Structure formats: structure tokens, C-alpha cells
Coordinates of C-alpha atoms in Angstrom, one line a residue:
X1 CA -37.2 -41.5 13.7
X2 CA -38.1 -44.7 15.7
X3 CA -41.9 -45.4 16.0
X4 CA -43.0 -48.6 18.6
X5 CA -46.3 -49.4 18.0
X6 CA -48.0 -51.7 20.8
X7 CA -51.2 -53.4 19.9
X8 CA -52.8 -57.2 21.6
X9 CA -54.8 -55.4 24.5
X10 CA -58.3 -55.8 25.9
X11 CA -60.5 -56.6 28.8
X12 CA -60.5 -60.1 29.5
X13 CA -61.8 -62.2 32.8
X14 CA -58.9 -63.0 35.6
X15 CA -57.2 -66.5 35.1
X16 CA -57.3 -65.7 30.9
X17 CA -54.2 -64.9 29.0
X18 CA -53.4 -62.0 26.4
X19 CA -50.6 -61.4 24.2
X20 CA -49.3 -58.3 23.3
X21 CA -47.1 -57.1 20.4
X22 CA -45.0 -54.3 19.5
X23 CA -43.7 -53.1 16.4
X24 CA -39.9 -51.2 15.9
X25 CA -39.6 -49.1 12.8
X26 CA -37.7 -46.5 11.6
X27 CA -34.5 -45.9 9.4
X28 CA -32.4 -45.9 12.3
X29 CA -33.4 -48.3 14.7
X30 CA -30.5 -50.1 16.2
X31 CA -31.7 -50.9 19.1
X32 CA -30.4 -53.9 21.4
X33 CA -33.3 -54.1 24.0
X34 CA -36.8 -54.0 24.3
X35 CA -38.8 -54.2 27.0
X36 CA -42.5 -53.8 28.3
X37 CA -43.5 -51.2 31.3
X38 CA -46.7 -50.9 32.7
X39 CA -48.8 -48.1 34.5
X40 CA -51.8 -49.0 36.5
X41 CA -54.3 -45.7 37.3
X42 CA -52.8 -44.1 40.3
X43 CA -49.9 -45.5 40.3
X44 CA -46.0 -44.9 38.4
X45 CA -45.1 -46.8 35.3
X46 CA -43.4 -50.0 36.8
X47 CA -41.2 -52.3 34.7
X48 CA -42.9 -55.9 33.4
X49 CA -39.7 -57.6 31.5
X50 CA -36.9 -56.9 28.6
X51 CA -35.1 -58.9 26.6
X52 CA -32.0 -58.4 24.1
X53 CA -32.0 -57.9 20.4
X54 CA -30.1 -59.8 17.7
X55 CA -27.1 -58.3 18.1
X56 CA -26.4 -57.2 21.2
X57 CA -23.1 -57.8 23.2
X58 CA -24.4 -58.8 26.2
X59 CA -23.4 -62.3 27.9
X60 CA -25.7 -62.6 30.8
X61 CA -29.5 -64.1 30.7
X62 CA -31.3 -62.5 28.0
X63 CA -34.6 -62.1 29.7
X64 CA -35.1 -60.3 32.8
X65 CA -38.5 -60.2 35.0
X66 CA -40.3 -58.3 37.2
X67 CA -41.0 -60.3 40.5
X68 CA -44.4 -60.0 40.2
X69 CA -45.0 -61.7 36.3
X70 CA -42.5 -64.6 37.0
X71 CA -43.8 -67.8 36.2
X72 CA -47.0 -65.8 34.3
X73 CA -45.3 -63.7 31.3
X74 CA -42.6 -64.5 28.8
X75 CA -41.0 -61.9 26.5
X76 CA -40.0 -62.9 23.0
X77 CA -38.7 -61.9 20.2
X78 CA -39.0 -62.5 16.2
X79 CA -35.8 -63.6 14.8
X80 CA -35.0 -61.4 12.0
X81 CA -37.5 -58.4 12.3
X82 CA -37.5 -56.1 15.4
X83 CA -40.6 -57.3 17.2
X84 CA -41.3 -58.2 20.8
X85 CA -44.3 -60.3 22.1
X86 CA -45.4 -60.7 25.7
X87 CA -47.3 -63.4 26.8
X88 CA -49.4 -62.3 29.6
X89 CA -51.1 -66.1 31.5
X90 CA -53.4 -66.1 34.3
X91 CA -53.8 -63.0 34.8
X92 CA -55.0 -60.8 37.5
X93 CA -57.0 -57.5 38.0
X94 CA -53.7 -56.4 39.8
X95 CA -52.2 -56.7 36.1
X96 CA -54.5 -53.7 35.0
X97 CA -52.7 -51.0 33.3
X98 CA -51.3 -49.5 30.3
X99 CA -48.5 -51.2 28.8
X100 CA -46.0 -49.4 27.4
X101 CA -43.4 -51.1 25.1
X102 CA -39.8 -49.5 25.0
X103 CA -36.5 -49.2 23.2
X104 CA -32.7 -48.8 24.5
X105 CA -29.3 -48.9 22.6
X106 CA -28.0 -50.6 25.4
X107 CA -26.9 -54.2 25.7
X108 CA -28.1 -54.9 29.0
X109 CA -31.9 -56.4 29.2
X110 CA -32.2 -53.7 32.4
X111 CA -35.1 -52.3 34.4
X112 CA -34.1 -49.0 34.8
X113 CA -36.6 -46.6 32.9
X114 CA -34.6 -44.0 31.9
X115 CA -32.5 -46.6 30.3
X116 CA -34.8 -46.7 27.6
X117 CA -34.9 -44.1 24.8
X118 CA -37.8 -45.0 23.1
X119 CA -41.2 -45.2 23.7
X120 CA -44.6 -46.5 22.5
X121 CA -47.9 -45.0 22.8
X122 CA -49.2 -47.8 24.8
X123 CA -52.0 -50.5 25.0
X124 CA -54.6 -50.7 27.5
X125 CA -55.2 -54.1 29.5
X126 CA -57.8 -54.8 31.8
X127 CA -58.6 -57.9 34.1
X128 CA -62.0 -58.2 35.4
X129 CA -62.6 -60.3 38.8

């Protein structure tokens, strides 16, 4: 069974920075994206970014970004074990929500949810004005 297990959240002022983690286990992970989702109150789960995994067949850019964290967040990945960071700078109260970190077997770093077939528990963040 796969297990993604977020952590890094908080409450922090607008303009500071944050940097989440999450964690892939499980004796059959083979997973060739992860990416980061978020869901402020109110609203539907929205995607952040993804990137590919060592591994995957894919021959495009290996990053891809909401419109809205361009320029603010980076994805990464660690090089040998399967972790993903994001790098969340200047941020906003509009950045507000849980954020859920996700799995797929795909190849493609894509945006599309039910791409994804595994899920964290998510970590709250919250940006105060």
C-alpha cells in the first residue's frame, strides 16, 4: 500500500516563505509523478505544480505550474528516494489552504486530478495579512 505523508505547514505572515515535504512509501510504489494540490475553505482542491520521478518516460519539461504560483513556488525532488519539496515564496493569504501532496503512474507531470492515484492526508497553510 502507498502512504504520502505531507508535513512543512503553518501560519506564517504574507511576503514569508514555507517549504513543504512529502514522503512516498510503500512496497510498491512506482510511481512517476508527484505533484502538490491545494484546497482553500469553500472552494475545490485546485492544482499547485507536479513534477516527474526518476524514471519516468516523459520528454517534455519536467515541471509544470499553476498560473497563479509561477515565479513564487518550485517543486523538487530528492534524487534517489521518492520525496518532493515545494517551495512556497512570498506568499499570500490567497495561498491559504490545505495542501495535498499526490501520486500518479503516469509519465506526464499533468494537472488533471483524477490523474493521480494517490493521495496524502494533507498539511494545513495559512497566510496572515
Amino acid at each position: 500500500q502507498v502512504r504520502l505523508v505531507e508535513s512543512g505547514g503553518g501560519l506564517v505572515q504574507a511576503g514569508s516563505s514555507l517549504r513543504l515535504s512529502c514522503a512516498a512509501s510503500g512496497r510498491t510504489f512506482t510511481a512517476f509523478v508527484m505533484g502538490w494540490f491545494r484546497q482553500a475553505p469553500g472552494k475545490e482542491r485546485e492544482f499547485v505544480a507536479a513534477i516527474t520521478l526518476k524514471g519516468a518516460n516523459w520528454k517534455g519539461d519536467n515541471t509544470n505550474y499553476a498560473d497563479s504560483v509561477k515565479g513564487r513556488f518550485a517543486i523538487s525532488r530528492d534524487s534517489e528516494k521518492p520525496m518532493v519539496y515545494l517551495q512556497m515564496d512570498s506568499l499570500e493569504p490567497e495561498d491559504t489552504a490545505v495542501y495535498y501532496c499526490a501520486a500518479s503512474t503516469l509519465s506526464v507531470p499533468t494537472s488533471i486530478q483524477s490523474r493521480y492515484g494517490y493521495w496524502g492526508q494533507g498539511t494545513q497553510v495559512t497566510v496572515s495579512s
